[in-house]
Coordinates of C-alpha atoms and ligand atoms in Angstrom, one line a residue:
X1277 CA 29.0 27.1 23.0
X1278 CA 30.1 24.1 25.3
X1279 CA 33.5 25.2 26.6
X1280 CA 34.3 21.9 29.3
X1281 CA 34.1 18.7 29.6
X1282 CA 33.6 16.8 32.7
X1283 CA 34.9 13.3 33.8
X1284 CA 33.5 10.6 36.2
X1285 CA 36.1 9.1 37.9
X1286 CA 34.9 5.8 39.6
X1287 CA 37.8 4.6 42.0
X1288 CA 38.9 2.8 44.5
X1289 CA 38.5 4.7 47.3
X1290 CA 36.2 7.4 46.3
X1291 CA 34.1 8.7 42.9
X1292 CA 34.7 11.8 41.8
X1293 CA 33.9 14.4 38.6
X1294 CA 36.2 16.6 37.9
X1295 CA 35.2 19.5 35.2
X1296 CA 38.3 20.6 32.9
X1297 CA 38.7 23.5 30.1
X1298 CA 39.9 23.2 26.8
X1299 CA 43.5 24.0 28.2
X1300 CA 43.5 20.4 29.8
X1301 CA 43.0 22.6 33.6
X1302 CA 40.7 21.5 36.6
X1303 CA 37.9 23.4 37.3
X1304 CA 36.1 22.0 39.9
X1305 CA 35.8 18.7 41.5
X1306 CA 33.4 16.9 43.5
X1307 CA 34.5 14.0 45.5
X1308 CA 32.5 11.2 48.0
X1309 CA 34.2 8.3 49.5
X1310 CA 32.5 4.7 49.9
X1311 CA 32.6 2.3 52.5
X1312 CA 35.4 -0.7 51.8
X1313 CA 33.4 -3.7 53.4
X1314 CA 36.2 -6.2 54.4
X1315 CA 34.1 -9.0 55.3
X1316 CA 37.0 -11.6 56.4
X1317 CA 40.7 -11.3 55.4
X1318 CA 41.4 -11.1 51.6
X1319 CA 38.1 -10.2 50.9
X1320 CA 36.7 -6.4 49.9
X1321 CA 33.7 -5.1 48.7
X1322 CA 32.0 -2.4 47.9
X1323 CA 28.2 -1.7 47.6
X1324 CA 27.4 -0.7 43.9
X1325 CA 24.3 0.9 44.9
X1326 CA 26.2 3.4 47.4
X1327 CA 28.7 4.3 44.5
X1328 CA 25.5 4.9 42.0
X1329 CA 24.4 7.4 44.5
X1330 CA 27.7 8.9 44.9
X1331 CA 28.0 9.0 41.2
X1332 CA 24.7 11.5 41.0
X1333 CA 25.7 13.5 43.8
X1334 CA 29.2 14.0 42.1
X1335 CA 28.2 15.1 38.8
X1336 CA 25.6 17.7 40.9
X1337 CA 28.8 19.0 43.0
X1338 CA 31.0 19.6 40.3
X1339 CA 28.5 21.7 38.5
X1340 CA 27.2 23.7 41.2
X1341 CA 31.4 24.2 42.3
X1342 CA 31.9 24.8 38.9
X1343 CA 28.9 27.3 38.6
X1344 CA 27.9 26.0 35.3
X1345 CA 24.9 25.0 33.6
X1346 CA 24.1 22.0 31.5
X1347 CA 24.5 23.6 28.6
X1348 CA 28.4 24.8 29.8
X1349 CA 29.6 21.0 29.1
X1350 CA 29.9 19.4 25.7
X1351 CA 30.5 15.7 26.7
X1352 CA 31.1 13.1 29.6
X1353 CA 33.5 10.3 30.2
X1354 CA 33.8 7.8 32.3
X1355 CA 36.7 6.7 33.9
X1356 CA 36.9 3.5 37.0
X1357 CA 38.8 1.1 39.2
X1358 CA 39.6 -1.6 36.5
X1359 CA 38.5 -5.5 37.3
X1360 CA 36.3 -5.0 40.1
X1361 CA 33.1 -6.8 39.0
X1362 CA 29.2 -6.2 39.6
X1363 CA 26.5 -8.8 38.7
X1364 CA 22.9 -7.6 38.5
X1365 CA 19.2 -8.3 37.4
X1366 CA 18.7 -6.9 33.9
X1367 CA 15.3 -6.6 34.7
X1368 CA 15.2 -4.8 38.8
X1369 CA 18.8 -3.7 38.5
X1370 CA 19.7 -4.2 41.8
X1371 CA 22.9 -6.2 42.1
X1372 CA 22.9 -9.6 43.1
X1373 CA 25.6 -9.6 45.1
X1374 CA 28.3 -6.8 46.2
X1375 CA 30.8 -5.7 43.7
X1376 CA 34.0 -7.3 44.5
X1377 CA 36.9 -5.3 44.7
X1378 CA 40.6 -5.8 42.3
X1379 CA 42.6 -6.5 46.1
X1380 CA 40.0 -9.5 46.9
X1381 CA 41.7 -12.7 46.7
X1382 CA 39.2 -14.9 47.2
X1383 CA 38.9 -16.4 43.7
X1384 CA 42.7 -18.1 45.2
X1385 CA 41.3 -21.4 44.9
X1386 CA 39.3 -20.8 41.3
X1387 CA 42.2 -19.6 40.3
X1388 CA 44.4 -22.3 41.1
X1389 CA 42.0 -25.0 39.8
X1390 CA 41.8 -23.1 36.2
X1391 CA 46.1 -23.1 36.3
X1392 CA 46.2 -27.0 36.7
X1393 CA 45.3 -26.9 32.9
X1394 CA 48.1 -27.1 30.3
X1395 CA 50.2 -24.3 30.2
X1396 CA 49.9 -23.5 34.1
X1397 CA 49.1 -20.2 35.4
X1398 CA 50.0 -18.5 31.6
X1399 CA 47.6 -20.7 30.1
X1400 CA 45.2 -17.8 28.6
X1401 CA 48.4 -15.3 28.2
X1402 CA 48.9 -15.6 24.4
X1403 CA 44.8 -15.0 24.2
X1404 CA 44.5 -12.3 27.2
X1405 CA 47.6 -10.9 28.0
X1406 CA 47.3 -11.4 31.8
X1407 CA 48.5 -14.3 33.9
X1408 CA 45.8 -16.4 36.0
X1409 CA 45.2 -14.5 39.1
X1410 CA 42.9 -13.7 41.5
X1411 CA 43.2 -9.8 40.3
X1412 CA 41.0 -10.1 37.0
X1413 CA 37.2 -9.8 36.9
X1414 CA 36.8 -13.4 35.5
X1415 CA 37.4 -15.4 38.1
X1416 CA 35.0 -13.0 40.3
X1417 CA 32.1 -13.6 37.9
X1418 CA 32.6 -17.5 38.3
X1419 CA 32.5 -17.1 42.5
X1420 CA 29.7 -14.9 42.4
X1421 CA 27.6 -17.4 40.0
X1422 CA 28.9 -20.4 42.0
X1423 CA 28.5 -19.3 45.4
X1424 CA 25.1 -16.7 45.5
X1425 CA 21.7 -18.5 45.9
X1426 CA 19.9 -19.0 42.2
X1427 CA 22.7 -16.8 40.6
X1428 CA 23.8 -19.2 37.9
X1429 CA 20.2 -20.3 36.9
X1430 CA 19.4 -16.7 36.6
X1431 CA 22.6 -16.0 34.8
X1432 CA 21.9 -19.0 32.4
X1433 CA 18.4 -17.8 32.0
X1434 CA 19.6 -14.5 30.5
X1435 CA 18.8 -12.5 33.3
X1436 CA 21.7 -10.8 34.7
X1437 CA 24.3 -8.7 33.7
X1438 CA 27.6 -8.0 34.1
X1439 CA 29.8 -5.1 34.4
X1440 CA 33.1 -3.2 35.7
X1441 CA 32.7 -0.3 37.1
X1442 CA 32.5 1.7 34.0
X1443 CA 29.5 -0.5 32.7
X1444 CA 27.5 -0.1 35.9
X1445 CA 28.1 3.5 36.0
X1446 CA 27.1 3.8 32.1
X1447 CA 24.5 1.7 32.4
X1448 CA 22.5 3.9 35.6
X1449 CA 23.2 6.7 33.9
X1450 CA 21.9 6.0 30.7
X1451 CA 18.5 5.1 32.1
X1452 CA 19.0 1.3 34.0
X1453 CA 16.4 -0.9 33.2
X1454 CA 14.6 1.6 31.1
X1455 CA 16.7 1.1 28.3
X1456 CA 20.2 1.6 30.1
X1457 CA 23.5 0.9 27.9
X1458 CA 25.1 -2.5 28.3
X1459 CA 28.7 -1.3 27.0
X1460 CA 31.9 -1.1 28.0
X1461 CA 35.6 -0.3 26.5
X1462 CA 38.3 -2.6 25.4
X1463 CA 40.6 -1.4 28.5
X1464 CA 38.4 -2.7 30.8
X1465 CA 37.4 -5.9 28.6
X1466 CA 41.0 -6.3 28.6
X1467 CA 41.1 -6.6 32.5
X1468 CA 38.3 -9.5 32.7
X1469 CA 40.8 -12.5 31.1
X1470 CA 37.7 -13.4 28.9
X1471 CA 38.8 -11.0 26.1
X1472 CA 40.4 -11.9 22.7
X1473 CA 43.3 -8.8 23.2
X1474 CA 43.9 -8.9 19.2
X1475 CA 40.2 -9.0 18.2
X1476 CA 38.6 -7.3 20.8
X1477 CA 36.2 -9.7 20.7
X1478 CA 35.0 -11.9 24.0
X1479 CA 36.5 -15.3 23.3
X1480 CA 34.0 -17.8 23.8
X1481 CA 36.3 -21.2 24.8
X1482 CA 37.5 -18.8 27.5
X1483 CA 34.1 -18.1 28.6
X1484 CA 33.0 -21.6 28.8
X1485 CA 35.9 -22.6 30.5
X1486 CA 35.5 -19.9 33.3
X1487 CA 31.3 -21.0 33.2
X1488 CA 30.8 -17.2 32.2
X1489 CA 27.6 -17.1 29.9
X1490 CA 27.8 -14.6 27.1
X1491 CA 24.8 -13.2 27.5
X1492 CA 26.0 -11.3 30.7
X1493 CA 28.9 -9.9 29.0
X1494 CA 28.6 -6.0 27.8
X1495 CA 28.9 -5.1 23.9
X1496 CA 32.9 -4.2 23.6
X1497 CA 32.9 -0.7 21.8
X1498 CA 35.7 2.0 21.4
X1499 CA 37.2 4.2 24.5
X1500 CA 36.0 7.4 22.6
X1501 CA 32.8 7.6 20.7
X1502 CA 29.0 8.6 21.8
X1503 CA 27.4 5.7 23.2
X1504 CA 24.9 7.4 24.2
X1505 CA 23.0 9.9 26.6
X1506 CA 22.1 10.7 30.2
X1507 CA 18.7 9.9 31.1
X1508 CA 16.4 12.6 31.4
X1509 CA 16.3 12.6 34.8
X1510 CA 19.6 14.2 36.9
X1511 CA 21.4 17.2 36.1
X1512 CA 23.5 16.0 33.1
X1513 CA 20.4 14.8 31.5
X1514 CA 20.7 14.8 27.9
X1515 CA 24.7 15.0 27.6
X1516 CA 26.6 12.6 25.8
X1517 CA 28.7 9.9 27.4
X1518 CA 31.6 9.7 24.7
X1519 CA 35.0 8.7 26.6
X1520 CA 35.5 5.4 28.6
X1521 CA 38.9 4.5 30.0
X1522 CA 40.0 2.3 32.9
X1523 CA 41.6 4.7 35.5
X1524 CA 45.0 3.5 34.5
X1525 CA 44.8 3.7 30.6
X1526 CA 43.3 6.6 31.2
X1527 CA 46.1 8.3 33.3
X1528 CA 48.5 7.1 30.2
X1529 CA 45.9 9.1 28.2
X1530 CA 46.0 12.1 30.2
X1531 CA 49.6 11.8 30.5
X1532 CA 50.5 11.8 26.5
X1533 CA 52.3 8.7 26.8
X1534 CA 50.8 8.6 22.9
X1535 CA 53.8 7.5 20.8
X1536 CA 55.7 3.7 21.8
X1537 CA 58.3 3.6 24.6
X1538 CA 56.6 6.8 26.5
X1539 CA 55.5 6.0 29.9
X1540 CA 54.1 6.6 33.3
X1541 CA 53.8 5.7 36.8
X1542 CA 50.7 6.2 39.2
X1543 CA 51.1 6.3 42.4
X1544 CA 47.6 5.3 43.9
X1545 CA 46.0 2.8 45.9
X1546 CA 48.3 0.5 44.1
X1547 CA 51.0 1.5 41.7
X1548 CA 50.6 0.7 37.6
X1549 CA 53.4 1.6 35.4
X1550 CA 52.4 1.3 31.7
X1551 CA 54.8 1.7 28.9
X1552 CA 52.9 2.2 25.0
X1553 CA 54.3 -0.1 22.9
X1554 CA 52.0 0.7 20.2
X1555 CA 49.8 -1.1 17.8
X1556 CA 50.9 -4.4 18.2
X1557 CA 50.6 -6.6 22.0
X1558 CA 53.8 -7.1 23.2
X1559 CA 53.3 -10.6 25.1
X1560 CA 55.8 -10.3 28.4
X1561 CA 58.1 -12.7 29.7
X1562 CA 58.9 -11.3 32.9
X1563 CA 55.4 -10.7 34.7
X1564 CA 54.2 -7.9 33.0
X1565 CA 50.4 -7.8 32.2
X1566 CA 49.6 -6.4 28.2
X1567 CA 46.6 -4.5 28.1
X1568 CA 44.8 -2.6 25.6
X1569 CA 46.2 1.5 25.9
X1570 CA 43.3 2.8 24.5
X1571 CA 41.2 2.5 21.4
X1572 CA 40.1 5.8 19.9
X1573 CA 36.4 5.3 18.0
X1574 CA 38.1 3.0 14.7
X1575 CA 41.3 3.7 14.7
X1576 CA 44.2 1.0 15.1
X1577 CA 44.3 0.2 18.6
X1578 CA 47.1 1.4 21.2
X1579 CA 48.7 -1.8 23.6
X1580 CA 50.4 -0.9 26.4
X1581 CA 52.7 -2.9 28.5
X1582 CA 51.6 -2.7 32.2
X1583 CA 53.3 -3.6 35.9
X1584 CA 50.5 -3.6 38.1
X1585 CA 51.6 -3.4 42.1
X1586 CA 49.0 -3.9 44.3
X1587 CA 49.8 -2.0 47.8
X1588 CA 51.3 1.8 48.0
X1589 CA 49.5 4.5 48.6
X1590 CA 47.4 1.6 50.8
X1591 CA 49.9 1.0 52.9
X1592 CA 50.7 4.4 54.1
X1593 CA 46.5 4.2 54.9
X1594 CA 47.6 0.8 56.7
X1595 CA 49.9 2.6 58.8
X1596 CA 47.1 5.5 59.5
X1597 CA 44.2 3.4 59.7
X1598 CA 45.5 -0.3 61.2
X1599 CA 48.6 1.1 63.2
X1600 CA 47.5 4.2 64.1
X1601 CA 51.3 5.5 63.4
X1602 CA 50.0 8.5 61.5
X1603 CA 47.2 11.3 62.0
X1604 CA 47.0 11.5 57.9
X1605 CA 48.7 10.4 55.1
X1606 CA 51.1 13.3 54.4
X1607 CA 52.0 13.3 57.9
X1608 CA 54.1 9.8 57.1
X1609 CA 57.0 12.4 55.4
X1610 CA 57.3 14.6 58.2
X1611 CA 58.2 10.7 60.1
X1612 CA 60.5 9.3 57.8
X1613 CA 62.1 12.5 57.3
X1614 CA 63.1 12.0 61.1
X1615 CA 65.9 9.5 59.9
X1616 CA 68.4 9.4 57.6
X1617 CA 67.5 6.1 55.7
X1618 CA 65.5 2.8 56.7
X1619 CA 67.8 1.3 59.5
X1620 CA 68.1 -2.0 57.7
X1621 CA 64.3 -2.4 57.8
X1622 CA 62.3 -3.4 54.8
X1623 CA 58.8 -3.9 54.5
X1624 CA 57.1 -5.8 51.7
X1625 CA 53.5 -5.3 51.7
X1626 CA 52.1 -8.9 50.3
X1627 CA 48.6 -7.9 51.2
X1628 CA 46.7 -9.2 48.8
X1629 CA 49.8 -11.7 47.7
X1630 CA 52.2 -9.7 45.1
X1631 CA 51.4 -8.7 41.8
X1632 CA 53.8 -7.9 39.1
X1633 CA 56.5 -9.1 38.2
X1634 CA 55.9 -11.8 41.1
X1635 CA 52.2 -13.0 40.6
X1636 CA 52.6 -15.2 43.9
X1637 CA 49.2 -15.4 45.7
X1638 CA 50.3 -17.5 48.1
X1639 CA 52.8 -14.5 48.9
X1640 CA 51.8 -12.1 52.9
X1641 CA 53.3 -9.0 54.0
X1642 CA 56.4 -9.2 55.9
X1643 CA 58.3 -6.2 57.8
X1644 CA 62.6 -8.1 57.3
X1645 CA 65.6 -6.8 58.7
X1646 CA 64.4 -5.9 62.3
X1647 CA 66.8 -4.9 65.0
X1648 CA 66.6 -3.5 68.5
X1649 CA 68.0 -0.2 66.5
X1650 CA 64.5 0.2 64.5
X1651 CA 62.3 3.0 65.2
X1652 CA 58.5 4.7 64.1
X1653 CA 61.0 6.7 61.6
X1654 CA 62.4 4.2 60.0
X1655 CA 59.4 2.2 59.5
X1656 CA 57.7 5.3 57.7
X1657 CA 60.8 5.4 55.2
X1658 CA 60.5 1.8 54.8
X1659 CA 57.0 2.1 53.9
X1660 CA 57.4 4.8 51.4
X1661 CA 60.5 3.1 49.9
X1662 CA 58.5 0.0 49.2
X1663 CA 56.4 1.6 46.7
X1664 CA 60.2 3.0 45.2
X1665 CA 61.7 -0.9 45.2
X1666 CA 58.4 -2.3 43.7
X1667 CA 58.3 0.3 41.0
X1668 CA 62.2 -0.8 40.1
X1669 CA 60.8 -4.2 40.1
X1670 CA 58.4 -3.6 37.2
X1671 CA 60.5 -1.3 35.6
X1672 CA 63.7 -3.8 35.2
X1673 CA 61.0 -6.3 33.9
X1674 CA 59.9 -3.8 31.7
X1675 CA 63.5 -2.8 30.2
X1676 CA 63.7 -6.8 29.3
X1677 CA 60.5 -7.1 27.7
X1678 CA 60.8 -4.0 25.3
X1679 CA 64.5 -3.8 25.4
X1680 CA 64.7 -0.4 25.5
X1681 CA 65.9 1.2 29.0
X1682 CA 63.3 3.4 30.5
X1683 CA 64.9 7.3 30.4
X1684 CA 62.6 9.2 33.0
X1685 CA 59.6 8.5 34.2
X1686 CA 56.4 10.6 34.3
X1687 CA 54.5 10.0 37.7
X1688 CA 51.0 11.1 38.7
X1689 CA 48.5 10.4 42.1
X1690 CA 48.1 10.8 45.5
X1691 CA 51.3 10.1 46.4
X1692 CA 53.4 12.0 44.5
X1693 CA 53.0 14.8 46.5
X1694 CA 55.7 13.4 48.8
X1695 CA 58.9 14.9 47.7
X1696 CA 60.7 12.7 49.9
X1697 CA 59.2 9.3 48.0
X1698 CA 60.0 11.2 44.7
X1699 CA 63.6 11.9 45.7
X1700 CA 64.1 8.5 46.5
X1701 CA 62.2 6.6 43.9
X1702 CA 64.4 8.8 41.5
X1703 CA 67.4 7.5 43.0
X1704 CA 66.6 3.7 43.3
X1705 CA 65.8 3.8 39.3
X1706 CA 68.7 5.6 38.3
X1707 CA 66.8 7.8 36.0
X1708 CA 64.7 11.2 36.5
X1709 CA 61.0 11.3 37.9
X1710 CA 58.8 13.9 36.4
X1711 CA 55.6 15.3 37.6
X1712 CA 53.2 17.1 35.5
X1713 CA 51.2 20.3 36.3
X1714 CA 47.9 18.7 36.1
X1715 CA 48.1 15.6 38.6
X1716 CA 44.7 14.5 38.2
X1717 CA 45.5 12.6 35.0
X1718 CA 43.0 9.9 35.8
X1719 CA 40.2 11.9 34.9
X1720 CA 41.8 14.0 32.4
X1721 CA 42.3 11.3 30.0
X1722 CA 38.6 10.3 30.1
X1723 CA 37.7 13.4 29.2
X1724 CA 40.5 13.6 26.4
X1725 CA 38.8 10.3 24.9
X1726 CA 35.1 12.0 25.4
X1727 CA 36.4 15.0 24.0
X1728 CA 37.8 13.9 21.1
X1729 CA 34.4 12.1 20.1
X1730 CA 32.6 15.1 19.9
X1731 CA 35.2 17.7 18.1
X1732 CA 36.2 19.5 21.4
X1733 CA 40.0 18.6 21.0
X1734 CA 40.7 18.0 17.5
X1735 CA 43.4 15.2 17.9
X1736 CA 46.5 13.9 20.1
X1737 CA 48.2 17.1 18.9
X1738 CA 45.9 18.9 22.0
X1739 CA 46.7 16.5 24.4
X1740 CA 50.4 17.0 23.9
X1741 CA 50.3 20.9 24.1
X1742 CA 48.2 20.9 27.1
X1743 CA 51.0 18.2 28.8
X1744 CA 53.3 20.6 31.6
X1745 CA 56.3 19.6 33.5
X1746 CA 55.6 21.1 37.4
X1747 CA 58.8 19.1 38.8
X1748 CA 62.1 16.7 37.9
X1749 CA 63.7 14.9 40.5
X1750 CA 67.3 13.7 39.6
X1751 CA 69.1 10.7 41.1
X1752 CA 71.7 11.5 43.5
X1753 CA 72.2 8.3 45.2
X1754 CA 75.9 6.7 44.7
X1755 CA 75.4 3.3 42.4
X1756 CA 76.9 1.3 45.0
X1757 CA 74.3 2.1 47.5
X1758 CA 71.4 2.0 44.7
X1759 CA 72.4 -2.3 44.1
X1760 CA 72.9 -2.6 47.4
X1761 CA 69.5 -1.6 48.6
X1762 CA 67.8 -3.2 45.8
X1763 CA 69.9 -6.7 46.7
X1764 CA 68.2 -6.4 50.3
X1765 CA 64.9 -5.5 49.1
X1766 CA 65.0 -8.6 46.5
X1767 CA 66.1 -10.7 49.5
X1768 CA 63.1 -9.7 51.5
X1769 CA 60.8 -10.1 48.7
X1770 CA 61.6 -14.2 49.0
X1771 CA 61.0 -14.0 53.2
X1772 CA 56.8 -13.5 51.8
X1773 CA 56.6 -16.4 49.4
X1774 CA 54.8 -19.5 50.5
X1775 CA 52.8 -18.2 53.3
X1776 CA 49.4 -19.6 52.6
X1777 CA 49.0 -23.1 52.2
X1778 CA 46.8 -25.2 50.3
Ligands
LIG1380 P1 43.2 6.2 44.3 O1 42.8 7.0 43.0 O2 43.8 4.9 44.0 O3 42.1 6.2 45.3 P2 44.9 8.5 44.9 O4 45.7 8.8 43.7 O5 43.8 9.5 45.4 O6 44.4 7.1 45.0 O7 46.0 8.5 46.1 C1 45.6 8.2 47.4 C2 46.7 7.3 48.0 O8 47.9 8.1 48.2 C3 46.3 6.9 49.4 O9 46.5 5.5 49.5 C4 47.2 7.6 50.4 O10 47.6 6.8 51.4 C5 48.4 8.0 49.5 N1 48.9 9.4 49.8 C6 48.3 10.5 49.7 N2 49.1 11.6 50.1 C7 50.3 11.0 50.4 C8 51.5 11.5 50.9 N3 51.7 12.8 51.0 N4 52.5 10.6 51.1 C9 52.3 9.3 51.0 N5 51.2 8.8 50.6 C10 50.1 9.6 50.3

């Protein structure tokens, strides 16, 4: 008898699979990091076949950490870095081009042709859910088609395909171009602008207006059924692939935010609060993006309300990596504890422009407030507090849009391991921040939609029982200083706006 279930975890910085038992606990993981090619500024890529490598090697790591056999796991999901984009031959399978990468702003100038159109930069929001920005895998398609040699003809010829991550990952493993699935869920349809969010459906006006032919789209299917199976070849050969998530539904899924108004925060690359608001989309009005939650095999689907925040976790790697300030990112709390708040400094990390609630892509970083007084401490604190002001940002838009005021917060990823960050974010929501036992939630809720498909975990009921509280943080910070903070931050926020020109 099967007892685990293991999860592929395509991300950002890394792939992953992580094994887990029926209690919902980690096993063994396997983890290899990719190169982030950053060809000129604004622009990152990542090779796709250098992740479908990793991907094998993963899967073979886990199991030989995990000491198991094939036979040990019952099913495999999938779980990936949502919007960035791969285009390849159907027919050789090797990509035509780099995949490129959520952060990549390129697509600024596709984008801001498509938003001339009536209705402006929300004129596929009613349709999609999302705003026009340079974030979404649409636009990425249309430059890749436009701007590598042949790659329209070929595209209008039928010859290539498209995929997020997921898709490309599903589609190696389940044999490539001998017979390799062409499918992918309705959370990561939901992230390419060219899906219909209430039918689930590719909407073909959109399409044509992005010059997207629908032959390169993948079939839209459920986030938990059997697809299908791993090739022969490799050592999951055989197993079924029966969970597919983007990394952030997935991480709602893991963290039983199951029933509307439950919600979570993960603190990544990037930071993505989404709040379930159950079966019906929930169109925002202040900057939110509404995705599909999750759609398990044919039941009613699950929309979530989402604030997606480009640069958190990236920015303490910025201050590593770039500024050499840091040896490693944990090291950042040992700084910032050196001081006892951020010495008037605020830093807004406009990297790629700002996401949510903001959507400004003609928005750069900016470091406001400097003084002669400001030192390496308090730049560390005003690093980690910007991931704590930006989460208040899309949490106030989120209290408007659903009109209920968020209670407590459940937080998961790399960052939360910073008690310091925790402490404060707590305090500049005004509500408690709650960590679960199992962090790697990610992964967890792909295997949650895998297991389900094939009887592992009988229902949500599982999911909820294996759910543990590790840690609360409370707020402890005086109201007075809580507004006035915020009022600074807000004020910073406008010093970012308008720094790219046409
Ligand atoms: P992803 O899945 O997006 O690749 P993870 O959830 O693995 O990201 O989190 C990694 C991010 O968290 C990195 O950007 C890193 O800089 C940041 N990070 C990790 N540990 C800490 C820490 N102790 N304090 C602050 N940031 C951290």
């Amino acid at each position: 008898m099967a007892s685990y279930i293991a999860a592929i975890d395509q991300g950002t910085t890394s792939t992953r699979c992580i094994v887990f038992d029926h209690a919902g606990q980690v096993v063994a993981v396997d983890q290899v990091e990719h190169r982030q090619i950053l060809p000129r500024a604004g622009w990152v890529e990542h090779d796709p076949m250098e992740i479908w490598t990793n991907t094998r090697q993963v899967c073979a790591g886990a199991l030989a950490k995990a000491d198991l056999v094939l036979s040990d796991i019952a099913a495999v999901g999938i779980t990936n870095q949502r919007e960035t984009t791969v285009v390849w031959d159907r027919h050789t399978g090797e990509p035509v081009y780099n995949a490129i990468v959520w952060q990549d702003t390129r697509t600024d100038g596709i984008v801001s042709e498509l938003a001339r159109g009536e209705g402006g930069q929300n004129r596929y929001q009613s349709r999609t859910g999302l705003p026009l920005a340079t974030y979404f895998s649409g636009p990425k398609i249309r430059w890749i088609l436009d701007n590598v040699d042949g790659a329209r003809d070929r595209a209008e010829r039928g010859e290539l395909m498209f995929g997020t991550m997921d898709t490309w990952v599903l589609w190696n493993c389940t044999g490539g171009t001998d017979g390799g699935l062409h499918v992918t869920d309705p959370t990561n349809a939901s992230r390419t602008m060219l899906m219909d969010l209430r039918t689930l459906s590719w909407d073909p006006d959109i399409c044509a207006e992005f010059g997207v032919p629908m032959s390169m789209l993948p079939e839209i299917r459920s986030s938990s059924e059997v697809y299908g199976h791993f090739r022969s070849r490799g050592v999951l050969g055989g197993l079924p692939i029966s969970g597919i998530l983007g990394d952030q539904q997935a991480a709602t899924f893991g963290q039983a935010c199951l029933t509307p108004g439950e919600a979570k925060n993960t603190y990544g690359t990037g930071n993505f609060l989404l709040l379930n608001t159950g079966t019906e989309p929930v169109l925002s009005e202040n900057g939110l993006v509404t995705t599909v939650g999750y759609k398990i095999d044919d039941k009613p689907t699950v929309y979530c309300l989402e604030g997606s925040i480009a640069v958190t976790g990236s920015l303490v790697q910025w201050l590593r990596d770039n500024i050499g300030l840091i040896g490693s990112a944990p090291e950042i709390e040992q700084l910032a504890s050196e001081v006892e708040d951020n010495g008037g400094a605020y830093f807004v990390p406009a990297f790629s422009g700002l996401f949510a609630p903001h959507w400004r892509s003609d928005a750069r970083g900016v470091i406001a407030g400097l003084t002669r007084f400001v030192n390496r401490g308090h730049l560390a604190r005003a690093v980690l507090e910007a991931t704590a002001f930006q989460t208040r940002e899309v949490a106030e838009a989120m209290n408007v849009d659903s009109g209920v005021d968020l209670k407590a917060l459940k937080v998961d990823g790399g960052m939360v391991n910073n008690e310091l960050l925790m402490q404060f974010q707590a305090d500049i929501l005004g509500v408690s921040v709650i960590r679960p036992k199992v962090n790697e939630t990610t992964a967890l809720g792909a295997a949650y939609a895998a297991g389900l498909a094939v009887g592992f975990w009988s229902g949500e009921k599982d999911i909820r029982a294996n759910w543990a509280e590790d840690k609360v943080w409370e707020p402890k910070m005086s109201e007075q200083l809580r507004e006035q903070q915020y009022h600074e931050w807000q004020k910073a926020v406008t010093k970012t706006f308008g720094w790219v020109e046409e």
